[in-house]
PDB file of N, CA and C in Angstrom:
ATOM      1  N   MET G   1     108.136 101.957  22.332  1.00 68.00           N
ATOM      2  CA  MET G   1     108.517 102.833  23.413  1.00 68.00           C
ATOM      3  C   MET G   1     109.242 102.022  24.481  1.00 68.00           C
ATOM      4  N   ARG G   2     110.310 102.561  24.974  1.00 74.00           N
ATOM      5  CA  ARG G   2     111.161 101.851  25.916  1.00 74.00           C
ATOM      6  C   ARG G   2     110.570 101.887  27.320  1.00 74.00           C
ATOM      7  N   TYR G   3     110.789 100.842  28.071  1.00 76.00           N
ATOM      8  CA  TYR G   3     110.320 100.740  29.452  1.00 76.00           C
ATOM      9  C   TYR G   3     111.189 101.623  30.349  1.00 76.00           C
ATOM     10  N   VAL G   4     110.554 102.395  31.208  1.00 69.00           N
ATOM     11  CA  VAL G   4     111.266 103.267  32.141  1.00 69.00           C
ATOM     12  C   VAL G   4     111.193 102.622  33.516  1.00 69.00           C
ATOM     13  N   THR G   5     112.360 102.351  34.072  1.00 79.00           N
ATOM     14  CA  THR G   5     112.405 101.686  35.373  1.00 79.00           C
ATOM     15  C   THR G   5     111.982 102.639  36.486  1.00 79.00           C
ATOM     16  N   THR G   6     111.702 102.042  37.622  1.00 82.00           N
ATOM     17  CA  THR G   6     111.314 102.833  38.788  1.00 82.00           C
ATOM     18  C   THR G   6     112.427 103.797  39.174  1.00 82.00           C
ATOM     19  N   TRP G   7     113.661 103.344  39.089  1.00 79.00           N
ATOM     20  CA  TRP G   7     114.802 104.205  39.430  1.00 79.00           C
ATOM     21  C   TRP G   7     114.913 105.372  38.461  1.00 79.00           C
ATOM     22  N   GLU G   8     114.714 105.101  37.194  1.00 77.00           N
ATOM     23  CA  GLU G   8     114.778 106.178  36.198  1.00 77.00           C
ATOM     24  C   GLU G   8     113.678 107.209  36.444  1.00 77.00           C
ATOM     25  N   ARG G   9     112.496 106.733  36.771  1.00 79.00           N
ATOM     26  CA  ARG G   9     111.398 107.654  37.073  1.00 79.00           C
ATOM     27  C   ARG G   9     111.719 108.497  38.303  1.00 79.00           C
ATOM     28  N   ARG G  10     112.282 107.850  39.311  1.00 82.00           N
ATOM     29  CA  ARG G  10     112.639 108.565  40.540  1.00 82.00           C
ATOM     30  C   ARG G  10     113.703 109.626  40.245  1.00 82.00           C
ATOM     31  N   TRP G  11     114.735 109.274  39.474  1.00 80.00           N
ATOM     32  CA  TRP G  11     115.794 110.227  39.133  1.00 80.00           C
ATOM     33  C   TRP G  11     115.240 111.386  38.306  1.00 80.00           C
ATOM     34  N   LEU G  12     114.358 111.043  37.381  1.00 78.00           N
ATOM     35  CA  LEU G  12     113.734 112.069  36.553  1.00 78.00           C
ATOM     36  C   LEU G  12     112.911 113.025  37.423  1.00 78.00           C
ATOM     37  N   LYS G  13     112.133 112.455  38.327  1.00 82.00           N
ATOM     38  CA  LYS G  13     111.302 113.272  39.218  1.00 82.00           C
ATOM     39  C   LYS G  13     112.177 114.160  40.103  1.00 82.00           C
ATOM     40  N   GLU G  14     113.255 113.587  40.654  1.00 83.00           N
ATOM     41  CA  GLU G  14     114.170 114.364  41.493  1.00 83.00           C
ATOM     42  C   GLU G  14     114.841 115.467  40.684  1.00 83.00           C
ATOM     43  N   GLY G  15     115.213 115.158  39.449  1.00 80.00           N
ATOM     44  CA  GLY G  15     115.838 116.161  38.579  1.00 80.00           C
ATOM     45  C   GLY G  15     114.896 117.307  38.277  1.00 80.00           C
ATOM     46  N   ILE G  16     113.648 116.985  38.007  1.00 83.00           N
ATOM     47  CA  ILE G  16     112.648 118.026  37.739  1.00 83.00           C
ATOM     48  C   ILE G  16     112.436 118.888  38.981  1.00 83.00           C
ATOM     49  N   GLN G  17     112.322 118.238  40.141  1.00 83.00           N
ATOM     50  CA  GLN G  17     112.126 118.991  41.387  1.00 83.00           C
ATOM     51  C   GLN G  17     113.325 119.893  41.679  1.00 83.00           C
ATOM     52  N   GLN G  18     114.518 119.359  41.454  1.00 84.00           N
ATOM     53  CA  GLN G  18     115.725 120.146  41.694  1.00 84.00           C
ATOM     54  C   GLN G  18     115.782 121.337  40.734  1.00 84.00           C
ATOM     55  N   GLY G  19     115.425 121.124  39.485  1.00 80.00           N
ATOM     56  CA  GLY G  19     115.396 122.211  38.506  1.00 80.00           C
ATOM     57  C   GLY G  19     114.393 123.286  38.882  1.00 80.00           C
ATOM     58  N   ARG G  20     113.229 122.864  39.330  1.00 84.00           N
ATOM     59  CA  ARG G  20     112.212 123.837  39.770  1.00 84.00           C
ATOM     60  C   ARG G  20     112.713 124.644  40.960  1.00 84.00           C
ATOM     61  N   GLN G  21     113.328 123.958  41.904  1.00 84.00           N
ATOM     62  CA  GLN G  21     113.836 124.628  43.105  1.00 84.00           C
ATOM     63  C   GLN G  21     114.905 125.654  42.737  1.00 84.00           C
ATOM     64  N   GLN G  22     115.821 125.282  41.858  1.00 85.00           N
ATOM     65  CA  GLN G  22     116.864 126.213  41.436  1.00 85.00           C
ATOM     66  C   GLN G  22     116.261 127.403  40.703  1.00 85.00           C
ATOM     67  N   GLY G  23     115.299 127.152  39.847  1.00 80.00           N
ATOM     68  CA  GLY G  23     114.626 128.231  39.126  1.00 80.00           C
ATOM     69  C   GLY G  23     113.911 129.175  40.074  1.00 80.00           C
ATOM     70  N   LEU G  24     113.259 128.610  41.070  1.00 81.00           N
ATOM     71  CA  LEU G  24     112.560 129.415  42.070  1.00 81.00           C
ATOM     72  C   LEU G  24     113.544 130.275  42.852  1.00 81.00           C
ATOM     73  N   GLN G  25     114.657 129.682  43.269  1.00 84.00           N
ATOM     74  CA  GLN G  25     115.666 130.428  44.018  1.00 84.00           C
ATOM     75  C   GLN G  25     116.235 131.568  43.179  1.00 84.00           C
ATOM     76  N   GLN G  26     116.506 131.298  41.908  1.00 86.00           N
ATOM     77  CA  GLN G  26     117.027 132.344  41.025  1.00 86.00           C
ATOM     78  C   GLN G  26     115.999 133.450  40.839  1.00 86.00           C
ATOM     79  N   GLY G  27     114.749 133.088  40.702  1.00 86.00           N
ATOM     80  CA  GLY G  27     113.684 134.076  40.546  1.00 86.00           C
ATOM     81  C   GLY G  27     113.534 134.951  41.777  1.00 86.00           C
ATOM     82  N   VAL G  28     113.596 134.335  42.939  1.00 85.00           N
ATOM     83  CA  VAL G  28     113.501 135.087  44.192  1.00 85.00           C
ATOM     84  C   VAL G  28     114.690 136.039  44.316  1.00 85.00           C
ATOM     85  N   GLN G  29     115.873 135.543  44.024  1.00 88.00           N
ATOM     86  CA  GLN G  29     117.084 136.369  44.110  1.00 88.00           C
ATOM     87  C   GLN G  29     117.002 137.556  43.158  1.00 88.00           C
ATOM     88  N   GLN G  30     116.562 137.302  41.945  1.00 89.00           N
ATOM     89  CA  GLN G  30     116.438 138.375  40.958  1.00 89.00           C
ATOM     90  C   GLN G  30     115.370 139.384  41.396  1.00 89.00           C
ATOM     91  N   GLY G  31     114.277 138.896  41.936  1.00 89.00           N
ATOM     92  CA  GLY G  31     113.225 139.779  42.426  1.00 89.00           C
ATOM     93  C   GLY G  31     113.704 140.659  43.574  1.00 89.00           C
ATOM     94  N   LEU G  32     114.468 140.078  44.484  1.00 90.00           N
ATOM     95  CA  LEU G  32     115.027 140.854  45.591  1.00 90.00           C
ATOM     96  C   LEU G  32     115.965 141.937  45.078  1.00 90.00           C
ATOM     97  N   GLN G  33     116.800 141.572  44.124  1.00 90.00           N
ATOM     98  CA  GLN G  33     117.752 142.525  43.544  1.00 90.00           C
ATOM     99  C   GLN G  33     117.016 143.692  42.896  1.00 90.00           C
ATOM    100  N   LEU G  34     115.977 143.389  42.128  1.00 91.00           N
ATOM    101  CA  LEU G  34     115.193 144.442  41.478  1.00 91.00           C
ATOM    102  C   LEU G  34     114.492 145.320  42.509  1.00 91.00           C
ATOM    103  N   GLY G  35     114.005 144.710  43.573  1.00 93.00           N
ATOM    104  CA  GLY G  35     113.358 145.468  44.642  1.00 93.00           C
ATOM    105  C   GLY G  35     114.323 146.414  45.343  1.00 93.00           C
ATOM    106  N   ILE G  36     115.527 145.951  45.576  1.00 92.00           N
ATOM    107  CA  ILE G  36     116.551 146.785  46.214  1.00 92.00           C
ATOM    108  C   ILE G  36     116.903 147.970  45.321  1.00 92.00           C
ATOM    109  N   LEU G  37     117.068 147.703  44.027  1.00 95.00           N
ATOM    110  CA  LEU G  37     117.364 148.787  43.086  1.00 95.00           C
ATOM    111  C   LEU G  37     116.253 149.828  43.079  1.00 95.00           C
ATOM    112  N   GLN G  38     115.011 149.369  43.005  1.00 96.00           N
ATOM    113  CA  GLN G  38     113.885 150.298  42.940  1.00 96.00           C
ATOM    114  C   GLN G  38     113.761 151.101  44.232  1.00 96.00           C
ATOM    115  N   LYS G  39     113.976 150.455  45.359  1.00 96.00           N
ATOM    116  CA  LYS G  39     113.900 151.165  46.643  1.00 96.00           C
ATOM    117  C   LYS G  39     114.991 152.226  46.730  1.00 96.00           C
ATOM    118  N   SER G  40     116.177 151.924  46.244  1.00 96.00           N
ATOM    119  CA  SER G  40     117.263 152.909  46.237  1.00 96.00           C
ATOM    120  C   SER G  40     116.890 154.117  45.389  1.00 96.00           C
ATOM    121  N   ARG G  41     116.343 153.853  44.207  1.00 97.00           N
ATOM    122  CA  ARG G  41     115.924 154.956  43.325  1.00 97.00           C
ATOM    123  C   ARG G  41     114.834 155.797  43.992  1.00 97.00           C
ATOM    124  N   ASP G  42     113.869 155.125  44.604  1.00 97.00           N
ATOM    125  CA  ASP G  42     112.773 155.830  45.277  1.00 97.00           C
ATOM    126  C   ASP G  42     113.286 156.684  46.436  1.00 97.00           C
ATOM    127  N   ASN G  43     114.240 156.150  47.189  1.00 98.00           N
ATOM    128  CA  ASN G  43     114.808 156.902  48.313  1.00 98.00           C
ATOM    129  C   ASN G  43     115.514 158.167  47.827  1.00 98.00           C
ATOM    130  N   ILE G  44     116.252 158.047  46.749  1.00 98.00           N
ATOM    131  CA  ILE G  44     116.945 159.212  46.187  1.00 98.00           C
ATOM    132  C   ILE G  44     115.930 160.260  45.747  1.00 98.00           C
ATOM    133  N   THR G  45     114.895 159.816  45.049  1.00 98.00           N
ATOM    134  CA  THR G  45     113.852 160.744  44.596  1.00 98.00           C
ATOM    135  C   THR G  45     113.179 161.421  45.786  1.00 98.00           C
ATOM    136  N   ASP G  46     112.883 160.660  46.829  1.00 97.00           N
ATOM    137  CA  ASP G  46     112.257 161.226  48.033  1.00 97.00           C
ATOM    138  C   ASP G  46     113.135 162.303  48.664  1.00 97.00           C
ATOM    139  N   ILE G  47     114.418 162.029  48.776  1.00 98.00           N
ATOM    140  CA  ILE G  47     115.338 163.004  49.372  1.00 98.00           C
ATOM    141  C   ILE G  47     115.375 164.279  48.533  1.00 98.00           C
ATOM    142  N   LEU G  48     115.461 164.116  47.223  1.00 98.00           N
ATOM    143  CA  LEU G  48     115.493 165.291  46.346  1.00 98.00           C
ATOM    144  C   LEU G  48     114.198 166.094  46.449  1.00 98.00           C
ATOM    145  N   GLU G  49     113.071 165.398  46.550  1.00 97.00           N
ATOM    146  CA  GLU G  49     111.784 166.098  46.689  1.00 97.00           C
ATOM    147  C   GLU G  49     111.687 166.843  48.022  1.00 97.00           C
ATOM    148  N   ILE G  50     112.191 166.258  49.067  1.00 97.00           N
ATOM    149  CA  ILE G  50     112.179 166.915  50.375  1.00 97.00           C
ATOM    150  C   ILE G  50     113.067 168.161  50.347  1.00 97.00           C
ATOM    151  N   ARG G  51     114.216 168.025  49.734  1.00 97.00           N
ATOM    152  CA  ARG G  51     115.163 169.146  49.717  1.00 97.00           C
ATOM    153  C   ARG G  51     114.789 170.241  48.734  1.00 97.00           C
ATOM    154  N   PHE G  52     114.311 169.854  47.553  1.00 96.00           N
ATOM    155  CA  PHE G  52     114.118 170.837  46.479  1.00 96.00           C
ATOM    156  C   PHE G  52     112.663 170.955  46.015  1.00 96.00           C
ATOM    157  N   GLU G  53     111.761 170.297  46.694  1.00 93.00           N
ATOM    158  CA  GLU G  53     110.318 170.284  46.422  1.00 93.00           C
ATOM    159  C   GLU G  53     109.957 169.614  45.108  1.00 93.00           C
ATOM    160  N   HIS G  54     110.271 170.213  43.988  1.00 94.00           N
ATOM    161  CA  HIS G  54     109.882 169.632  42.699  1.00 94.00           C
ATOM    162  C   HIS G  54     111.110 169.024  42.018  1.00 94.00           C
ATOM    163  N   VAL G  55     110.989 167.763  41.626  1.00 96.00           N
ATOM    164  CA  VAL G  55     112.055 167.094  40.880  1.00 96.00           C
ATOM    165  C   VAL G  55     111.551 166.890  39.457  1.00 96.00           C
ATOM    166  N   PRO G  56     112.259 167.445  38.473  1.00 96.00           N
ATOM    167  CA  PRO G  56     111.804 167.305  37.086  1.00 96.00           C
ATOM    168  C   PRO G  56     111.654 165.843  36.674  1.00 96.00           C
ATOM    169  N   LYS G  57     110.627 165.591  35.898  1.00 97.00           N
ATOM    170  CA  LYS G  57     110.334 164.233  35.443  1.00 97.00           C
ATOM    171  C   LYS G  57     111.528 163.622  34.702  1.00 97.00           C
ATOM    172  N   MET G  58     112.229 164.437  33.924  1.00 96.00           N
ATOM    173  CA  MET G  58     113.387 163.957  33.168  1.00 96.00           C
ATOM    174  C   MET G  58     114.476 163.428  34.107  1.00 96.00           C
ATOM    175  N   LEU G  59     114.670 164.105  35.229  1.00 96.00           N
ATOM    176  CA  LEU G  59     115.667 163.666  36.203  1.00 96.00           C
ATOM    177  C   LEU G  59     115.235 162.351  36.850  1.00 96.00           C
ATOM    178  N   VAL G  60     113.961 162.236  37.178  1.00 96.00           N
ATOM    179  CA  VAL G  60     113.436 160.990  37.750  1.00 96.00           C
ATOM    180  C   VAL G  60     113.609 159.847  36.750  1.00 96.00           C
ATOM    181  N   GLN G  61     113.358 160.107  35.481  1.00 96.00           N
ATOM    182  CA  GLN G  61     113.519 159.077  34.449  1.00 96.00           C
ATOM    183  C   GLN G  61     114.974 158.643  34.320  1.00 96.00           C
ATOM    184  N   LYS G  62     115.885 159.594  34.384  1.00 95.00           N
ATOM    185  CA  LYS G  62     117.316 159.246  34.334  1.00 95.00           C
ATOM    186  C   LYS G  62     117.674 158.365  35.523  1.00 95.00           C
ATOM    187  N   LEU G  63     117.164 158.751  36.674  1.00 95.00           N
ATOM    188  CA  LEU G  63     117.424 157.987  37.891  1.00 95.00           C
ATOM    189  C   LEU G  63     116.852 156.572  37.782  1.00 95.00           C
ATOM    190  N   GLN G  64     115.658 156.446  37.221  1.00 95.00           N
ATOM    191  CA  GLN G  64     115.009 155.141  37.069  1.00 95.00           C
ATOM    192  C   GLN G  64     115.771 154.228  36.110  1.00 95.00           C
ATOM    193  N   SER G  65     116.564 154.803  35.228  1.00 95.00           N
ATOM    194  CA  SER G  65     117.297 153.984  34.252  1.00 95.00           C
ATOM    195  C   SER G  65     118.599 153.423  34.816  1.00 95.00           C
ATOM    196  N   ILE G  66     118.993 153.872  35.996  1.00 95.00           N
ATOM    197  CA  ILE G  66     120.249 153.410  36.602  1.00 95.00           C
ATOM    198  C   ILE G  66     120.020 152.073  37.294  1.00 95.00           C
ATOM    199  N   ASP G  67     120.845 151.092  36.937  1.00 92.00           N
ATOM    200  CA  ASP G  67     120.731 149.774  37.570  1.00 92.00           C
ATOM    201  C   ASP G  67     122.066 149.305  38.156  1.00 92.00           C
ATOM    202  N   ASN G  68     122.934 150.250  38.415  1.00 93.00           N
ATOM    203  CA  ASN G  68     124.239 149.959  38.985  1.00 93.00           C
ATOM    204  C   ASN G  68     124.129 149.969  40.510  1.00 93.00           C
ATOM    205  N   THR G  69     124.302 148.810  41.115  1.00 90.00           N
ATOM    206  CA  THR G  69     124.129 148.682  42.565  1.00 90.00           C
ATOM    207  C   THR G  69     125.241 149.376  43.357  1.00 90.00           C
ATOM    208  N   LEU G  70     126.348 149.684  42.721  1.00 93.00           N
ATOM    209  CA  LEU G  70     127.412 150.414  43.406  1.00 93.00           C
ATOM    210  C   LEU G  70     127.215 151.923  43.296  1.00 93.00           C
ATOM    211  N   LEU G  71     126.608 152.368  42.216  1.00 95.00           N
ATOM    212  CA  LEU G  71     126.404 153.793  41.981  1.00 95.00           C
ATOM    213  C   LEU G  71     125.255 154.367  42.809  1.00 95.00           C
ATOM    214  N   LEU G  72     124.183 153.627  42.949  1.00 96.00           N
ATOM    215  CA  LEU G  72     122.998 154.158  43.633  1.00 96.00           C
ATOM    216  C   LEU G  72     123.265 154.592  45.081  1.00 96.00           C
ATOM    217  N   PRO G  73     124.007 153.837  45.891  1.00 95.00           N
ATOM    218  CA  PRO G  73     124.295 154.325  47.253  1.00 95.00           C
ATOM    219  C   PRO G  73     125.104 155.627  47.252  1.00 95.00           C
ATOM    220  N   LYS G  74     125.996 155.771  46.276  1.00 96.00           N
ATOM    221  CA  LYS G  74     126.771 157.014  46.173  1.00 96.00           C
ATOM    222  C   LYS G  74     125.857 158.179  45.817  1.00 96.00           C
ATOM    223  N   LEU G  75     124.922 157.932  44.902  1.00 97.00           N
ATOM    224  CA  LEU G  75     123.976 158.980  44.520  1.00 97.00           C
ATOM    225  C   LEU G  75     123.050 159.337  45.683  1.00 97.00           C
ATOM    226  N   LEU G  76     122.729 158.355  46.500  1.00 97.00           N
ATOM    227  CA  LEU G  76     121.897 158.625  47.679  1.00 97.00           C
ATOM    228  C   LEU G  76     122.598 159.620  48.604  1.00 97.00           C
ATOM    229  N   ARG G  77     123.874 159.390  48.853  1.00 97.00           N
ATOM    230  CA  ARG G  77     124.643 160.312  49.695  1.00 97.00           C
ATOM    231  C   ARG G  77     124.712 161.700  49.061  1.00 97.00           C
ATOM    232  N   GLN G  78     124.941 161.715  47.751  1.00 97.00           N
ATOM    233  CA  GLN G  78     125.041 162.994  47.048  1.00 97.00           C
ATOM    234  C   GLN G  78     123.716 163.745  47.041  1.00 97.00           C
ATOM    235  N   ALA G  79     122.604 163.010  47.021  1.00 98.00           N
ATOM    236  CA  ALA G  79     121.290 163.659  47.061  1.00 98.00           C
ATOM    237  C   ALA G  79     121.132 164.469  48.346  1.00 98.00           C
ATOM    238  N   VAL G  80     121.776 164.025  49.405  1.00 97.00           N
ATOM    239  CA  VAL G  80     121.729 164.742  50.679  1.00 97.00           C
ATOM    240  C   VAL G  80     122.679 165.945  50.663  1.00 97.00           C
ATOM    241  N   LEU G  81     123.783 165.822  49.937  1.00 97.00           N
ATOM    242  CA  LEU G  81     124.849 166.821  50.024  1.00 97.00           C
ATOM    243  C   LEU G  81     124.838 167.898  48.942  1.00 97.00           C
ATOM    244  N   VAL G  82     124.295 167.620  47.765  1.00 97.00           N
ATOM    245  CA  VAL G  82     124.397 168.576  46.651  1.00 97.00           C
ATOM    246  C   VAL G  82     123.684 169.886  46.963  1.00 97.00           C
ATOM    247  N   GLY G  83     124.154 170.940  46.286  1.00 97.00           N
ATOM    248  CA  GLY G  83     123.568 172.254  46.506  1.00 97.00           C
ATOM    249  C   GLY G  83     122.366 172.546  45.635  1.00 97.00           C
ATOM    250  N   SER G  84     122.207 171.779  44.550  1.00 96.00           N
ATOM    251  CA  SER G  84     121.081 172.045  43.644  1.00 96.00           C
ATOM    252  C   SER G  84     120.739 170.791  42.841  1.00 96.00           C
ATOM    253  N   LEU G  85     119.567 170.817  42.244  1.00 96.00           N
ATOM    254  CA  LEU G  85     119.167 169.708  41.371  1.00 96.00           C
ATOM    255  C   LEU G  85     120.061 169.638  40.145  1.00 96.00           C
ATOM    256  N   LYS G  86     120.454 170.795  39.644  1.00 96.00           N
ATOM    257  CA  LYS G  86     121.337 170.838  38.473  1.00 96.00           C
ATOM    258  C   LYS G  86     122.665 170.139  38.787  1.00 96.00           C
ATOM    259  N   GLU G  87     123.182 170.399  39.966  1.00 97.00           N
ATOM    260  CA  GLU G  87     124.425 169.754  40.395  1.00 97.00           C
ATOM    261  C   GLU G  87     124.243 168.229  40.477  1.00 97.00           C
ATOM    262  N   PHE G  88     123.107 167.810  41.000  1.00 97.00           N
ATOM    263  CA  PHE G  88     122.835 166.373  41.088  1.00 97.00           C
ATOM    264  C   PHE G  88     122.725 165.760  39.695  1.00 97.00           C
ATOM    265  N   GLU G  89     122.047 166.453  38.804  1.00 96.00           N
ATOM    266  CA  GLU G  89     121.903 165.958  37.435  1.00 96.00           C
ATOM    267  C   GLU G  89     123.268 165.831  36.759  1.00 96.00           C
ATOM    268  N   GLN G  90     124.158 166.772  37.015  1.00 96.00           N
ATOM    269  CA  GLN G  90     125.509 166.704  36.458  1.00 96.00           C
ATOM    270  C   GLN G  90     126.264 165.496  37.003  1.00 96.00           C
ATOM    271  N   LEU G  91     126.047 165.182  38.268  1.00 94.00           N
ATOM    272  CA  LEU G  91     126.668 163.989  38.858  1.00 94.00           C
ATOM    273  C   LEU G  91     126.189 162.720  38.146  1.00 94.00           C
ATOM    274  N   ILE G  92     124.900 162.671  37.873  1.00 94.00           N
ATOM    275  CA  ILE G  92     124.356 161.509  37.163  1.00 94.00           C
ATOM    276  C   ILE G  92     124.973 161.410  35.777  1.00 94.00           C
ATOM    277  N   GLU G  93     125.058 162.530  35.077  1.00 92.00           N
ATOM    278  CA  GLU G  93     125.625 162.539  33.721  1.00 92.00           C
ATOM    279  C   GLU G  93     127.065 162.034  33.725  1.00 92.00           C
ATOM    280  N   LYS G  94     127.845 162.440  34.723  1.00 92.00           N
ATOM    281  CA  LYS G  94     129.242 162.004  34.816  1.00 92.00           C
ATOM    282  C   LYS G  94     129.347 160.518  35.155  1.00 92.00           C
ATOM    283  N   SER G  95     128.408 160.036  35.942  1.00 88.00           N
ATOM    284  CA  SER G  95     128.484 158.672  36.471  1.00 88.00           C
ATOM    285  C   SER G  95     127.976 157.610  35.510  1.00 88.00           C
ATOM    286  N   VAL G  96     127.065 157.996  34.643  1.00 78.00           N
ATOM    287  CA  VAL G  96     126.423 156.997  33.775  1.00 78.00           C
ATOM    288  C   VAL G  96     127.177 156.834  32.483  1.00 78.00           C
TER     289      VAL G  96
END
């Protein structure tokens, strides 16, 4: 087995720490992104429930499957403006 110098150990340790830090940052970023998506979906569902009382489970499931960060804000606005749940569902069908 080859001798590992103090410098090599230090570089290895720094490399491991840097890798952990990058992994942690990526994990936090991904978690934030997922949280934002879920909050957007929940807000849309809340608006639809306030406006139309009952939101069919199938519509909620369709909404939960959307992960487009550009589409969800548009759907949020439409949830406020549409005349019916059927109209909103048609918007989702066209958009997805």
